[in-house]
Amino acid sequence: MEFLDELRSLKDQIRFNGRFEIPEGTKNVVIAGMGGSGIVGRIFSELYSEIPVSIVDDYRAPDFVGKETLYIAISYSGNTEETIDSVNDAKAKGAITLAITSGGKLAKLADKTVVIPKGLNPRSALGYMLAPLATSFGIAGDKEIDEAYKLLNELDENNEAEKGIAREIYSNESIPVIYGIAPYKAVAYRWKTQFSENAKVLAYSSSFPELNHNDTMSLDGTYRKGEFYFMAFTDGENPKVERRIGITENLTGIGLRRINAKGTSAFARMMWLVHEGDYITFHLAVLRGKNPANVAIIEQLKKELGKQI
Ligand code: PA5
């Protein structure tokens, strides 16, 4: 599938029916995953907080993991070393394990598996991986999914504005700086990773209000100030945060391009922001003459790690 078609499939992916039962007695949830799969847990954890949700992006499961833990491992390929090791660790600690994957070793390892369609780049399968969580934990119903579908479709039909932002970044060879706000802090990080993998451009992300307690000093005092392209998410919901953004600009002399999330539900806004970043990074890749699908070095690294020592 062409990379652009992968992007265009996101709206259908969020309708994927991968609902699963939350085991009775679950007191905490851990979501493990790396890269394009790992971002799904981070995004989910900002929308759901009825019981504690922890994120794992490494080899080990946390020490608190036990019988009352639902340990969800997300790996598109099902073969990511860190994720597999952490599931083995979680099982040894007594957790109930669930995998969201298109196959691989993980599909056979977990107590239960939600099998999602194959054939995409992992980072393009965000909808397939998020939908089972969103529906099973009740953070998105038909209404929110329909709203998100409509907004994603609009972006698929017209992404000239996103191409324009990509052009601005490209024309100055700028380093993208993405500032998120709750509940889209993980989406800011998603953009950073999409700039890396799709456009092959190193980017930086942080979030309001935390960045006001550190970045504010470097926004004012860093060297090569002109080399960055500053963006901040807004959604019109939190006047305190909006005020902060304005004050930050005044105090540091930095102009932050607002990325105003579209939609009414948090889920739809989140998906719109995700897709906005997909298109900006896709267009930047094209402008740079880079293949957005190419992750050859990541694949080579996995191969080398997989060699017996
Ligand atoms: O986007 C990518 O290709 C990577 O970030 C992968 O998602 C990452 O290497 C983990 O692989 P997987 O998603 O198959 O677990």
PDB file of N, CA, C and O in Angstrom, residues 219-247:
ATOM      1  N   LEU A 219      13.900  29.373  25.407  1.00  0.00           N
ATOM      2  CA  LEU A 219      13.179  30.067  24.325  1.00  0.00           C
ATOM      3  C   LEU A 219      13.727  31.488  24.209  1.00  0.00           C
ATOM      4  O   LEU A 219      13.876  32.035  23.123  1.00  0.00           O
ATOM      5  N   ASP A 220      14.038  32.068  25.365  1.00  0.00           N
ATOM      6  CA  ASP A 220      14.598  33.413  25.379  1.00  0.00           C
ATOM      7  C   ASP A 220      16.080  33.405  25.008  1.00  0.00           C
ATOM      8  O   ASP A 220      16.534  34.245  24.252  1.00  0.00           O
ATOM      9  N   GLY A 221      16.821  32.414  25.500  1.00  0.00           N
ATOM     10  CA  GLY A 221      18.280  32.547  25.444  1.00  0.00           C
ATOM     11  C   GLY A 221      19.029  31.585  24.543  1.00  0.00           C
ATOM     12  O   GLY A 221      20.247  31.653  24.470  1.00  0.00           O
ATOM     13  N   THR A 222      18.328  30.719  23.826  1.00  0.00           N
ATOM     14  CA  THR A 222      19.068  29.700  23.060  1.00  0.00           C
ATOM     15  C   THR A 222      19.849  30.313  21.899  1.00  0.00           C
ATOM     16  O   THR A 222      19.579  31.443  21.477  1.00  0.00           O
ATOM     17  N   TYR A 223      20.845  29.585  21.406  1.00  0.00           N
ATOM     18  CA  TYR A 223      21.523  30.063  20.210  1.00  0.00           C
ATOM     19  C   TYR A 223      20.762  29.599  18.963  1.00  0.00           C
ATOM     20  O   TYR A 223      19.904  28.742  19.054  1.00  0.00           O
ATOM     21  N   ARG A 224      21.081  30.248  17.842  1.00  0.00           N
ATOM     22  CA  ARG A 224      20.454  29.947  16.544  1.00  0.00           C
ATOM     23  C   ARG A 224      18.922  29.898  16.644  1.00  0.00           C
ATOM     24  O   ARG A 224      18.277  28.944  16.200  1.00  0.00           O
ATOM     25  N   LYS A 225      18.385  30.972  17.254  1.00  0.00           N
ATOM     26  CA  LYS A 225      16.943  31.047  17.494  1.00  0.00           C
ATOM     27  C   LYS A 225      16.097  30.882  16.230  1.00  0.00           C
ATOM     28  O   LYS A 225      15.027  30.284  16.243  1.00  0.00           O
ATOM     29  N   GLY A 226      16.607  31.429  15.137  1.00  0.00           N
ATOM     30  CA  GLY A 226      15.837  31.412  13.889  1.00  0.00           C
ATOM     31  C   GLY A 226      15.713  30.031  13.280  1.00  0.00           C
ATOM     32  O   GLY A 226      15.017  29.843  12.290  1.00  0.00           O
ATOM     33  N   GLU A 227      16.393  29.055  13.829  1.00  0.00           N
ATOM     34  CA  GLU A 227      16.426  27.742  13.181  1.00  0.00           C
ATOM     35  C   GLU A 227      15.296  26.811  13.617  1.00  0.00           C
ATOM     36  O   GLU A 227      15.271  25.658  13.224  1.00  0.00           O
ATOM     37  N   PHE A 228      14.390  27.323  14.415  1.00  0.00           N
ATOM     38  CA  PHE A 228      13.309  26.469  14.919  1.00  0.00           C
ATOM     39  C   PHE A 228      11.967  26.914  14.345  1.00  0.00           C
ATOM     40  O   PHE A 228      11.790  28.071  13.975  1.00  0.00           O
ATOM     41  N   TYR A 229      11.049  25.984  14.284  1.00  0.00           N
ATOM     42  CA  TYR A 229       9.690  26.310  13.859  1.00  0.00           C
ATOM     43  C   TYR A 229       8.778  25.925  15.022  1.00  0.00           C
ATOM     44  O   TYR A 229       8.582  24.743  15.308  1.00  0.00           O
ATOM     45  N   PHE A 230       8.283  26.940  15.730  1.00  0.00           N
ATOM     46  CA  PHE A 230       7.571  26.698  16.984  1.00  0.00           C
ATOM     47  C   PHE A 230       6.061  26.563  16.766  1.00  0.00           C
ATOM     48  O   PHE A 230       5.444  27.415  16.135  1.00  0.00           O
ATOM     49  N   MET A 231       5.509  25.502  17.346  1.00  0.00           N
ATOM     50  CA  MET A 231       4.056  25.275  17.224  1.00  0.00           C
ATOM     51  C   MET A 231       3.470  24.943  18.589  1.00  0.00           C
ATOM     52  O   MET A 231       4.148  24.292  19.397  1.00  0.00           O
ATOM     53  N   ALA A 232       2.241  25.390  18.846  1.00  0.00           N
ATOM     54  CA  ALA A 232       1.566  25.041  20.110  1.00  0.00           C
ATOM     55  C   ALA A 232       0.140  24.605  19.816  1.00  0.00           C
ATOM     56  O   ALA A 232      -0.571  25.237  19.024  1.00  0.00           O
ATOM     57  N   PHE A 233      -0.267  23.500  20.433  1.00  0.00           N
ATOM     58  CA  PHE A 233      -1.649  23.040  20.286  1.00  0.00           C
ATOM     59  C   PHE A 233      -2.570  23.907  21.141  1.00  0.00           C
ATOM     60  O   PHE A 233      -2.194  24.321  22.246  1.00  0.00           O
ATOM     61  N   THR A 234      -3.770  24.147  20.661  1.00  0.00           N
ATOM     62  CA  THR A 234      -4.804  24.779  21.485  1.00  0.00           C
ATOM     63  C   THR A 234      -6.125  24.067  21.179  1.00  0.00           C
ATOM     64  O   THR A 234      -6.269  23.444  20.119  1.00  0.00           O
ATOM     65  N   ASP A 235      -7.067  24.164  22.136  1.00  0.00           N
ATOM     66  CA  ASP A 235      -8.390  23.604  21.837  1.00  0.00           C
ATOM     67  C   ASP A 235      -9.510  24.482  22.375  1.00  0.00           C
ATOM     68  O   ASP A 235     -10.674  24.073  22.348  1.00  0.00           O
ATOM     69  N   GLY A 236      -9.152  25.658  22.859  1.00  0.00           N
ATOM     70  CA  GLY A 236     -10.151  26.614  23.328  1.00  0.00           C
ATOM     71  C   GLY A 236     -10.844  26.204  24.617  1.00  0.00           C
ATOM     72  O   GLY A 236     -11.782  26.859  25.055  1.00  0.00           O
ATOM     73  N   GLU A 237     -10.369  25.149  25.262  1.00  0.00           N
ATOM     74  CA  GLU A 237     -11.065  24.622  26.440  1.00  0.00           C
ATOM     75  C   GLU A 237     -10.523  25.169  27.750  1.00  0.00           C
ATOM     76  O   GLU A 237     -11.202  25.157  28.753  1.00  0.00           O
ATOM     77  N   ASN A 238      -9.281  25.580  27.757  1.00  0.00           N
ATOM     78  CA  ASN A 238      -8.658  25.939  29.017  1.00  0.00           C
ATOM     79  C   ASN A 238      -8.042  27.338  28.948  1.00  0.00           C
ATOM     80  O   ASN A 238      -6.898  27.509  28.521  1.00  0.00           O
ATOM     81  N   PRO A 239      -8.819  28.362  29.383  1.00  0.00           N
ATOM     82  CA  PRO A 239      -8.330  29.729  29.258  1.00  0.00           C
ATOM     83  C   PRO A 239      -7.007  29.969  29.986  1.00  0.00           C
ATOM     84  O   PRO A 239      -6.188  30.774  29.542  1.00  0.00           O
ATOM     85  N   LYS A 240      -6.764  29.220  31.071  1.00  0.00           N
ATOM     86  CA  LYS A 240      -5.504  29.408  31.799  1.00  0.00           C
ATOM     87  C   LYS A 240      -4.316  29.026  30.923  1.00  0.00           C
ATOM     88  O   LYS A 240      -3.285  29.694  30.935  1.00  0.00           O
ATOM     89  N   VAL A 241      -4.485  27.952  30.172  1.00  0.00           N
ATOM     90  CA  VAL A 241      -3.383  27.512  29.308  1.00  0.00           C
ATOM     91  C   VAL A 241      -3.221  28.481  28.132  1.00  0.00           C
ATOM     92  O   VAL A 241      -2.110  28.854  27.760  1.00  0.00           O
ATOM     93  N   GLU A 242      -4.359  28.920  27.576  1.00  0.00           N
ATOM     94  CA  GLU A 242      -4.287  29.859  26.444  1.00  0.00           C
ATOM     95  C   GLU A 242      -3.543  31.135  26.880  1.00  0.00           C
ATOM     96  O   GLU A 242      -2.740  31.684  26.128  1.00  0.00           O
ATOM     97  N   ARG A 243      -3.830  31.570  28.092  1.00  0.00           N
ATOM     98  CA  ARG A 243      -3.181  32.779  28.628  1.00  0.00           C
ATOM     99  C   ARG A 243      -1.678  32.564  28.727  1.00  0.00           C
ATOM    100  O   ARG A 243      -0.881  33.424  28.378  1.00  0.00           O
ATOM    101  N   ARG A 244      -1.321  31.415  29.230  1.00  0.00           N
ATOM    102  CA  ARG A 244       0.089  31.055  29.368  1.00  0.00           C
ATOM    103  C   ARG A 244       0.830  31.155  28.045  1.00  0.00           C
ATOM    104  O   ARG A 244       1.964  31.595  27.969  1.00  0.00           O
ATOM    105  N   ILE A 245       0.170  30.652  26.989  1.00  0.00           N
ATOM    106  CA  ILE A 245       0.840  30.626  25.688  1.00  0.00           C
ATOM    107  C   ILE A 245       1.163  32.063  25.258  1.00  0.00           C
ATOM    108  O   ILE A 245       2.287  32.364  24.837  1.00  0.00           O
ATOM    109  N   GLY A 246       0.184  32.956  25.428  1.00  0.00           N
ATOM    110  CA  GLY A 246       0.388  34.361  25.064  1.00  0.00           C
ATOM    111  C   GLY A 246       1.486  35.000  25.903  1.00  0.00           C
ATOM    112  O   GLY A 246       2.366  35.703  25.374  1.00  0.00           O
ATOM    113  N   ILE A 247       1.452  34.767  27.208  1.00  0.00           N
ATOM    114  CA  ILE A 247       2.468  35.355  28.094  1.00  0.00           C
ATOM    115  C   ILE A 247       3.854  34.812  27.744  1.00  0.00           C
ATOM    116  O   ILE A 247       4.843  35.557  27.713  1.00  0.00           O
TER     117      ILE A 247
END
